[in-house]
mmCIF file of C-alpha atoms and ligand atoms in Angstrom:
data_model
loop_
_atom_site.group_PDB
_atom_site.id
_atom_site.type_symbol
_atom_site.label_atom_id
_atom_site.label_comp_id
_atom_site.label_asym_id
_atom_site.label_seq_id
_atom_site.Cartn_x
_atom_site.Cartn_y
_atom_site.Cartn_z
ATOM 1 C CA UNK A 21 -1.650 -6.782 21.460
ATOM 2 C CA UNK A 22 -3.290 -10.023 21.792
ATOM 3 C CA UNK A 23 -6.718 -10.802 22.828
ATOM 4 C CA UNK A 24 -7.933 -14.751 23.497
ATOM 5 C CA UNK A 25 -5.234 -17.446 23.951
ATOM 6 C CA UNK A 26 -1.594 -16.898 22.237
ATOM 7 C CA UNK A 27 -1.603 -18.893 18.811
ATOM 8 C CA UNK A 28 2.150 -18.055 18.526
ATOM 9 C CA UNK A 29 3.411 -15.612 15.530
ATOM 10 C CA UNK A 30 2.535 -16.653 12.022
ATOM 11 C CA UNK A 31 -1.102 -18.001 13.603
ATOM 12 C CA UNK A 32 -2.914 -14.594 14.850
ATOM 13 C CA UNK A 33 -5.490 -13.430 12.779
ATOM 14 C CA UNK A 34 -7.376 -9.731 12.521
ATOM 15 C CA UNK A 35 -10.432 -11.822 14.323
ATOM 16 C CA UNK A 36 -8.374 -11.591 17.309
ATOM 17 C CA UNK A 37 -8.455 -7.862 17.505
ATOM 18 C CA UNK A 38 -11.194 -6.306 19.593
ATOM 19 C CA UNK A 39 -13.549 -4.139 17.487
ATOM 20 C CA UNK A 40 -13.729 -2.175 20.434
ATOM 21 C CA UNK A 41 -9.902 -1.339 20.602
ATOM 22 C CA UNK A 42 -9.233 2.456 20.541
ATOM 23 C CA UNK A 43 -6.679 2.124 18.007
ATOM 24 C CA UNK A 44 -8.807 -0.671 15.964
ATOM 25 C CA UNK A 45 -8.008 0.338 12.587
ATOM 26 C CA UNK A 46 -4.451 0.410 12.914
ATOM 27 C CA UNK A 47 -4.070 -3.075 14.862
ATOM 28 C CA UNK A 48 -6.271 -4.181 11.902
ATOM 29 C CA UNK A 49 -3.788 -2.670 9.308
ATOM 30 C CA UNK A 50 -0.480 -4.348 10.736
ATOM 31 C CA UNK A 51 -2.086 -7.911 11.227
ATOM 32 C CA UNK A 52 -3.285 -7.453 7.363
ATOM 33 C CA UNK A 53 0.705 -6.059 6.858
ATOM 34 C CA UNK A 54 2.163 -8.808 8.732
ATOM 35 C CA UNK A 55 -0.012 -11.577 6.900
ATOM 36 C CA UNK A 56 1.189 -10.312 3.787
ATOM 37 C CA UNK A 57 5.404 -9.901 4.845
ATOM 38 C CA UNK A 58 4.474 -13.533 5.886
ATOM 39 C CA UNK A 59 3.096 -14.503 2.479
ATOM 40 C CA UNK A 60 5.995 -12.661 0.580
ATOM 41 C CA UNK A 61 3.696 -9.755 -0.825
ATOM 42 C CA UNK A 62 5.412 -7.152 2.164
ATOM 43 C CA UNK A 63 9.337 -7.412 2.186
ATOM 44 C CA UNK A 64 10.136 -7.368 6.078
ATOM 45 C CA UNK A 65 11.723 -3.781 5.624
ATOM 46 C CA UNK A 66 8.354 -2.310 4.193
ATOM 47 C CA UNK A 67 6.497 -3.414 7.742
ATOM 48 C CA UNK A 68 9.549 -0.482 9.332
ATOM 49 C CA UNK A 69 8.633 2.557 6.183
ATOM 50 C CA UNK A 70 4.852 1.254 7.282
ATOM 51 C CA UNK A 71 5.914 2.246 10.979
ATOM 52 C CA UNK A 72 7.637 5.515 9.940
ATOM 53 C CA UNK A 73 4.221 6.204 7.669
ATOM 54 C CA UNK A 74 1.851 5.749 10.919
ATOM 55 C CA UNK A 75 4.790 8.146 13.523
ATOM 56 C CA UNK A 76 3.752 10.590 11.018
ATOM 57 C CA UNK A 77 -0.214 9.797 10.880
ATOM 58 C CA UNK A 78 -0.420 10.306 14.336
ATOM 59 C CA UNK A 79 1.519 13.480 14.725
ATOM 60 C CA UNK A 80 -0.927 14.618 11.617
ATOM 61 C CA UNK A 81 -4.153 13.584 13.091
ATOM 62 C CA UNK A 82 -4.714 10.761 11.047
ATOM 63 C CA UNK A 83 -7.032 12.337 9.223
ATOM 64 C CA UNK A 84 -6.947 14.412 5.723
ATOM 65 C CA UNK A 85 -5.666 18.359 5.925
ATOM 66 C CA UNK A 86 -7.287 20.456 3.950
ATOM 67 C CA UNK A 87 -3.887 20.977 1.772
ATOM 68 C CA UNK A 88 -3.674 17.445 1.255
ATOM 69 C CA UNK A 89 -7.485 17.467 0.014
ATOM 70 C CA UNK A 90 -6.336 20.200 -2.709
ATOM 71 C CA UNK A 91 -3.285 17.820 -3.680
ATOM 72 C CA UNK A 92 -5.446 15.163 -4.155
ATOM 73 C CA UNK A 93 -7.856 17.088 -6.220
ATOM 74 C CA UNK A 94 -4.397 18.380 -8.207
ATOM 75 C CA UNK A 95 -3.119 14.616 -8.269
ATOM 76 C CA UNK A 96 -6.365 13.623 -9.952
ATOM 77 C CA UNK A 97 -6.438 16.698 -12.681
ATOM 78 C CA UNK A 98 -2.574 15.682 -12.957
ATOM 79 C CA UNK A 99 -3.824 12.223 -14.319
ATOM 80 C CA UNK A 100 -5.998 13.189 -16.324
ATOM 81 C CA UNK A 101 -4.458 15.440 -17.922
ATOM 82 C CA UNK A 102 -1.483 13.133 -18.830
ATOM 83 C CA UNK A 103 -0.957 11.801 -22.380
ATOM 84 C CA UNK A 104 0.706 8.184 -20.728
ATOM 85 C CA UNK A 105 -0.197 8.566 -17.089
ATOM 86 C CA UNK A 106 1.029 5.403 -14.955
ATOM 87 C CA UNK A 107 0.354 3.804 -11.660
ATOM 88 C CA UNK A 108 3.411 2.464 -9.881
ATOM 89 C CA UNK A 109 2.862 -0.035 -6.876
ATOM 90 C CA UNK A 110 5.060 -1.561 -4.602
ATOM 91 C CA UNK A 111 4.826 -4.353 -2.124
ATOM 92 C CA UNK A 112 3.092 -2.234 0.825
ATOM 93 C CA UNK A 113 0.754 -0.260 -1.355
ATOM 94 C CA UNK A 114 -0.620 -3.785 -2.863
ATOM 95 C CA UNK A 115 -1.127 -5.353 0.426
ATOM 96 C CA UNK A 116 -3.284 -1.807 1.862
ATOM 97 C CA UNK A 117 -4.926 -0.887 -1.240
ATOM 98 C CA UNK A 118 -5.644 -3.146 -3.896
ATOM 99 C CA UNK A 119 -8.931 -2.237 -4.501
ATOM 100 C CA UNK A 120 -8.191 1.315 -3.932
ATOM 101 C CA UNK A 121 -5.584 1.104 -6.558
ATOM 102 C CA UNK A 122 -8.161 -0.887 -9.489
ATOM 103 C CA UNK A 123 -10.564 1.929 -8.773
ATOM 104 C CA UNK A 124 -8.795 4.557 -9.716
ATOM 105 C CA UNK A 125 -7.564 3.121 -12.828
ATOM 106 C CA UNK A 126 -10.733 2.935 -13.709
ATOM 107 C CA UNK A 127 -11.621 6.898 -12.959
ATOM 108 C CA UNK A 128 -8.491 7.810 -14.772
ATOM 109 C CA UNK A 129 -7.608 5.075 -17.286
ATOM 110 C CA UNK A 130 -3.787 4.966 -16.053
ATOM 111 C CA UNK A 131 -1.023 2.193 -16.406
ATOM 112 C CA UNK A 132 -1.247 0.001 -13.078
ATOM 113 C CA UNK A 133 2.457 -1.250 -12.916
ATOM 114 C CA UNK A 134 4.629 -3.299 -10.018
ATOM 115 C CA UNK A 135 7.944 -2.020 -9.520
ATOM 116 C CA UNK A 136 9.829 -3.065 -6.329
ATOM 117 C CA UNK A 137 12.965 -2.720 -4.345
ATOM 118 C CA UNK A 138 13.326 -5.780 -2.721
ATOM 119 C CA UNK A 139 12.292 -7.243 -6.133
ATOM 120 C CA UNK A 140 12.191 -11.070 -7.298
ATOM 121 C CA UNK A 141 10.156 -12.248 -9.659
ATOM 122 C CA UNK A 142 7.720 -14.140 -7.547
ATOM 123 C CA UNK A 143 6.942 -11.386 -5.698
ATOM 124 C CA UNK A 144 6.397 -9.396 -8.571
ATOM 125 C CA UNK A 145 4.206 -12.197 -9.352
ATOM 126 C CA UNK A 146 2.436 -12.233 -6.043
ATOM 127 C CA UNK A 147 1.990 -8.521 -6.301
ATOM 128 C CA UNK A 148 0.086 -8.495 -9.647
ATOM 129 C CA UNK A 149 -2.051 -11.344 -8.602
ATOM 130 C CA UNK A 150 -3.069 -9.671 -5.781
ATOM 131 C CA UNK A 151 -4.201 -6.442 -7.979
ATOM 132 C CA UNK A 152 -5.703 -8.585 -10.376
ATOM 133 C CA UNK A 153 -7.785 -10.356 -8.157
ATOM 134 C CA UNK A 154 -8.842 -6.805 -6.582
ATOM 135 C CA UNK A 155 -9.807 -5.762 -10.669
ATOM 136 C CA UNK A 156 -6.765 -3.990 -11.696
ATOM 137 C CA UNK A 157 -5.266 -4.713 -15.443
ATOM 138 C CA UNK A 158 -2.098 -5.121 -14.620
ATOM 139 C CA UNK A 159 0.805 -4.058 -17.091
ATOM 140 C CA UNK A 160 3.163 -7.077 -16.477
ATOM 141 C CA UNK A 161 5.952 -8.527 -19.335
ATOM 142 C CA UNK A 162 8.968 -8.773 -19.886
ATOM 143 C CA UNK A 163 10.945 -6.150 -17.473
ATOM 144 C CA UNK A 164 14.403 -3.884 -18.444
ATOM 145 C CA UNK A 165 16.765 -1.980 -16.449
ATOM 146 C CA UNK A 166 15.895 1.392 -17.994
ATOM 147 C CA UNK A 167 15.633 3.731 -14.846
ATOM 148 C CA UNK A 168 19.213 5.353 -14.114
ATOM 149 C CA UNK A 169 19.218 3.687 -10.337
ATOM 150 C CA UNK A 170 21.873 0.704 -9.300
ATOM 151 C CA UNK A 171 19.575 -0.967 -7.103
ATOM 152 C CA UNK A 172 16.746 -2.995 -8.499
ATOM 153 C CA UNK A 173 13.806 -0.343 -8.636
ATOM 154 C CA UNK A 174 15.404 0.877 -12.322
ATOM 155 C CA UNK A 175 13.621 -2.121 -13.595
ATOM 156 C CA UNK A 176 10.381 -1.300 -15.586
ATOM 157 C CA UNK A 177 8.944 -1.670 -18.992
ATOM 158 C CA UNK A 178 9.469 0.377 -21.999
ATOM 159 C CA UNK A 179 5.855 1.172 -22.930
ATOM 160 C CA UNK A 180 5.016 1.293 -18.852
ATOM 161 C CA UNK A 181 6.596 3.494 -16.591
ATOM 162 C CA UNK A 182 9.645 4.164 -18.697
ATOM 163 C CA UNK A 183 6.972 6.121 -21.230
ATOM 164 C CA UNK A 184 5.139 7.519 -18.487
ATOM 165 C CA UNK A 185 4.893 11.415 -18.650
ATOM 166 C CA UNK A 186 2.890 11.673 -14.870
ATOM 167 C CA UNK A 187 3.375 8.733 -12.579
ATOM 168 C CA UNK A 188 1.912 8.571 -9.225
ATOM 169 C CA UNK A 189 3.892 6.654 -6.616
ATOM 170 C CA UNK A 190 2.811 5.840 -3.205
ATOM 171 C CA UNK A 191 4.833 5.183 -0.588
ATOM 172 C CA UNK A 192 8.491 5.810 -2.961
ATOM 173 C CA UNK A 193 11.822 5.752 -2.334
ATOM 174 C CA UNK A 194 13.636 9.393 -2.446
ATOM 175 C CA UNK A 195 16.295 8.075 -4.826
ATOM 176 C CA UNK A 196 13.946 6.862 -7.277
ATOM 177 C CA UNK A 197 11.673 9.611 -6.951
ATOM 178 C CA UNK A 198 14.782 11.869 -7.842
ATOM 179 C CA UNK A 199 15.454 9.417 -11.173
ATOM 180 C CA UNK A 200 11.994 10.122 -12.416
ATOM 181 C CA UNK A 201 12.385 13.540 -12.157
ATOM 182 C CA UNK A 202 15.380 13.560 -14.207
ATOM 183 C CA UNK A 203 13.770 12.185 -16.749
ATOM 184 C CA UNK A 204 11.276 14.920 -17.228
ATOM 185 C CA UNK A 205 8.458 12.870 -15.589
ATOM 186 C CA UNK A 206 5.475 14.904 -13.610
ATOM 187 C CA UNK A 207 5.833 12.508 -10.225
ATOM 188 C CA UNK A 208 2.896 12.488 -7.830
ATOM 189 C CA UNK A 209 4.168 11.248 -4.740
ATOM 190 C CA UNK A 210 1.818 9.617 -1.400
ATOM 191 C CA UNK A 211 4.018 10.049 1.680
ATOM 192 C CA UNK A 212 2.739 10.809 5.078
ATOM 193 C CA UNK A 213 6.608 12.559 5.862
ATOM 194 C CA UNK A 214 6.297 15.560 5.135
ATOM 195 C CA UNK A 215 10.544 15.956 5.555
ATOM 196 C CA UNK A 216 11.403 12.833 3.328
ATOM 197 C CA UNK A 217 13.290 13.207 -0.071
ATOM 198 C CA UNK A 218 10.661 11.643 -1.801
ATOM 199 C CA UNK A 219 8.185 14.614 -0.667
ATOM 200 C CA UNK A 220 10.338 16.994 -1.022
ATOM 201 C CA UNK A 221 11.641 16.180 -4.423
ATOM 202 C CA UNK A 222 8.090 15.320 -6.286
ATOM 203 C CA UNK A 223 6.378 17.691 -8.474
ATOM 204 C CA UNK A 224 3.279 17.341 -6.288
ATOM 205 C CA UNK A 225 3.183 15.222 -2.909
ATOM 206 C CA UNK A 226 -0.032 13.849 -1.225
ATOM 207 C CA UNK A 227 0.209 14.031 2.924
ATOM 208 C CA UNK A 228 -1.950 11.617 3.503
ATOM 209 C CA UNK A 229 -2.377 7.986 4.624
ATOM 210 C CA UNK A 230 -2.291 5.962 1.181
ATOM 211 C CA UNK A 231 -5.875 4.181 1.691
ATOM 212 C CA UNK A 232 -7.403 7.390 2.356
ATOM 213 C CA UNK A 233 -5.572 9.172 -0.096
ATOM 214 C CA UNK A 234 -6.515 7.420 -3.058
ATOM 215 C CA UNK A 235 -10.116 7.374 -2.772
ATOM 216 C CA UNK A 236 -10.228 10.850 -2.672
ATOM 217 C CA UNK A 237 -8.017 10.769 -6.047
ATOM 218 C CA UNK A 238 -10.461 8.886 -7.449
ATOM 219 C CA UNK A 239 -13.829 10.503 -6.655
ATOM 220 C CA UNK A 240 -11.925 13.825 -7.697
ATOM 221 C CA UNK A 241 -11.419 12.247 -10.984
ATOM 222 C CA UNK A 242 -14.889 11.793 -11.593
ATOM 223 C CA UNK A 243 -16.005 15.144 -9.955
ATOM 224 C CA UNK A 244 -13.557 17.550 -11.506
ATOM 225 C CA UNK A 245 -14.915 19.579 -14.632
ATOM 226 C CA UNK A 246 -12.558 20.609 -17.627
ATOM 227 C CA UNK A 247 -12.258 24.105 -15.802
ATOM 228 C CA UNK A 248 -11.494 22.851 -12.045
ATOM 229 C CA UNK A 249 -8.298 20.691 -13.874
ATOM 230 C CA UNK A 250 -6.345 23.678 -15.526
ATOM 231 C CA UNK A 251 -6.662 26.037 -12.333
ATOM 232 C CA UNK A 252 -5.618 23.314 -10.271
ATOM 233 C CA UNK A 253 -2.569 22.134 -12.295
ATOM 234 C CA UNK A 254 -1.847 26.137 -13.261
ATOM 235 C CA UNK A 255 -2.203 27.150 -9.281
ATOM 236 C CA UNK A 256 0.165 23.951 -8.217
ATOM 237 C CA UNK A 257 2.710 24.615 -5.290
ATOM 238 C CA UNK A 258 4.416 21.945 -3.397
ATOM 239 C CA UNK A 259 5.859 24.153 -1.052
ATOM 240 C CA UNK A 260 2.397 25.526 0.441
ATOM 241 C CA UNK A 261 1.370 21.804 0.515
ATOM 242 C CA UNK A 262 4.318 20.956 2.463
ATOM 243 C CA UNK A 263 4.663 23.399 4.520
ATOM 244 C CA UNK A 264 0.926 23.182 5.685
ATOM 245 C CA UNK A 265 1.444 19.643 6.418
ATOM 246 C CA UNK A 266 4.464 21.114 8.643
ATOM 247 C CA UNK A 267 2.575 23.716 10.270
ATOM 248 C CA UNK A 268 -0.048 20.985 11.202
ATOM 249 C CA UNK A 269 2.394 18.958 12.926
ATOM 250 C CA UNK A 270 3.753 21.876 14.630
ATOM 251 C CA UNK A 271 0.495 23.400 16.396
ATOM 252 C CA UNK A 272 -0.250 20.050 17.320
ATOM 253 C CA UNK A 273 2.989 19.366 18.973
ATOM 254 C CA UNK A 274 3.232 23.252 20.547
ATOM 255 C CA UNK A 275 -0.756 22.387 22.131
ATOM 256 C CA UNK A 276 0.213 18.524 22.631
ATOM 257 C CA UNK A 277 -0.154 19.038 26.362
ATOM 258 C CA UNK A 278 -3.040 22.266 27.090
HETATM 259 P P1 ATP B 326 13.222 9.085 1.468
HETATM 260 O O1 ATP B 326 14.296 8.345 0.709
HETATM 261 O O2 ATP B 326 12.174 9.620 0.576
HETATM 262 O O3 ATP B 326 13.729 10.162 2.429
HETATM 263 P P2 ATP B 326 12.693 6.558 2.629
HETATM 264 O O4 ATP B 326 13.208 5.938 1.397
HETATM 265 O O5 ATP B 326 13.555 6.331 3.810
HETATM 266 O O6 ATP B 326 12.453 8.083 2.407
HETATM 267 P P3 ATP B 326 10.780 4.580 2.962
HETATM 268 O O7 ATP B 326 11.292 3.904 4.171
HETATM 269 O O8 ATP B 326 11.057 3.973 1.627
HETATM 270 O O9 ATP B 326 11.253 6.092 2.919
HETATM 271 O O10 ATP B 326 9.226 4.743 3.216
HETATM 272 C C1 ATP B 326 8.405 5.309 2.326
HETATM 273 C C2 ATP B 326 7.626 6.480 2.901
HETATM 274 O O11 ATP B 326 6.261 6.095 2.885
HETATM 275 C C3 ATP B 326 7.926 6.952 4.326
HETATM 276 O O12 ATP B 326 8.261 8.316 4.287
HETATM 277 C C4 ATP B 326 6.604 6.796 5.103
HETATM 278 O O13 ATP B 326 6.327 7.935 5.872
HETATM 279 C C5 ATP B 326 5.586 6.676 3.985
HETATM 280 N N1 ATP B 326 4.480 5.780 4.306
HETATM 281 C C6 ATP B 326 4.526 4.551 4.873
HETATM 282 N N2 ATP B 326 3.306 4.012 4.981
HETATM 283 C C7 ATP B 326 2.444 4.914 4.446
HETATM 284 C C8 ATP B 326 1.043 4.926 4.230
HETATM 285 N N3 ATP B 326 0.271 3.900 4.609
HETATM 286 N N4 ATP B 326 0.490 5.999 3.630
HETATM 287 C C9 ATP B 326 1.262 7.045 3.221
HETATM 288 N N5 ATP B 326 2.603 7.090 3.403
HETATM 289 C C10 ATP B 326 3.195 6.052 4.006
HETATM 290 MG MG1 MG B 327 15.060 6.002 0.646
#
């Protein structure tokens, strides 16, 4: 898409993008994606999981199901519940939600924490400026390999995510989602696939788009009384969620065309 005289890649900007645009919001999010692969924040392979997240947005509606409201509401009595609840962020879920991320920490006083595949440590760097600057407190230091993965996402700290009992992790890998589990952890996963190993292996998953998602985590967190957290950690099933998330795509694919 490009509106007003070609500035070549590397030189478009989101001012370029018609507010008018039918599909606005989206065009906004890649140019803010692709600004931040260019600056290092986005590894070039999250800007293809970002284009498997929004396949799946559209075939949901891109909007919040009712079952994902309910996990969100869970995810939030999940946090707050936890005795060492952390916050794990990776490149993509820096670069669309930074703010979202700071605010919730606040509502629910959890470990924000970078942990990356395509890791270096000036991205890592990059990463937890960028939260800091949007109000996290990030938990940086020195980093070990403690998580039983061979690729670089086992690297964490001791009192972070390696402590964690509930750890909510947008946008994961299945693999390391499957390593946390392992190790007894509660993992709350964000993932708009409904079919991924990652949502299918988490204690709890969230189908829903990560900026909308965590919002709704955090204004549960201050809305949820003492009562509404046990019956919604006590009434928790993953397989409902999912499968209502499956069922969605489904009508909407069976009535694509009446
Ligand atoms: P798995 O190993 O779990 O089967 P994967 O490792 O291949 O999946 P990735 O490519 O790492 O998955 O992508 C992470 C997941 O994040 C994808 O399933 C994608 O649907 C989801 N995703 C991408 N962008 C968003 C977003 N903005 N909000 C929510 N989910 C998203
Ligand atoms: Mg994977």
């Amino acid at each position: 898409m490009q509106h007003g005289p070609d500035r070549g890649p590397g030189n478009r900007s989101i001012a370029m993008i018609p507010p008018d645009h039918p599909r606005y919001r989206s065009l906004v999010t890649r140019e803010r994606l692709a600004d931040c692969a260019r600056s290092g924040i986005v590894a070039m392979e999250g800007l293809t999981s970002h284009g498997r997240g929004e396949a799946f947005d559209y075939l949901l509606g891109e909007r919040t199901l009712g079952s994902a409201r309910i996990a969100e509401q869970t995810a939030a009595a999940m946090l707050l519940s936890a005795r060492h609840p952390v916050i794990s962020v990776n490149g993509n879920t820096a670069a669309l939600a930074a703010p979202e991320i700071a605010a919730l920490q606040e509502a629910c006083g959890a470990i924000v924490e970078v942990n990356l595949f395509h890791r270096t440590e000036k991205r890592v760097a990059q990463i937890e400026a960028l939260l800091t600057e949007a109000g996290a407190d990030v938990f940086s230091g020195e980093a070990e390999r403690l998580l039983p993965l061979t690729h670089d996402r086992a690297w964490c700290r001791r009192e972070g995510m390696y402590a964690a009992d509930v750890i909510l992790v947008p946008l994961e890998d299945g693999d390391r989602c499957e390593a946390l589990i392992g190790m007894g952890k509660k993992v709350i996963a964000v993932d708009l696939n409904p079919l991924s190993r990652t949502a299918q292996k988490a204690t709890l998953t969230v189908v829903d788009e990560v900026t909308r998602a965590l919002p709704e985590i955090t204004r549960a967190c201050r809305e949820l009384t003492e009562d509404d957290r046990r019956r919604l950690i006590s009434s928790l099933d993953n397989h409902y969620l999912l499968s209502e998330a499956i069922r969605e795509i489904t009508l909407r694919l069976a009535h694509a065309l009446d």
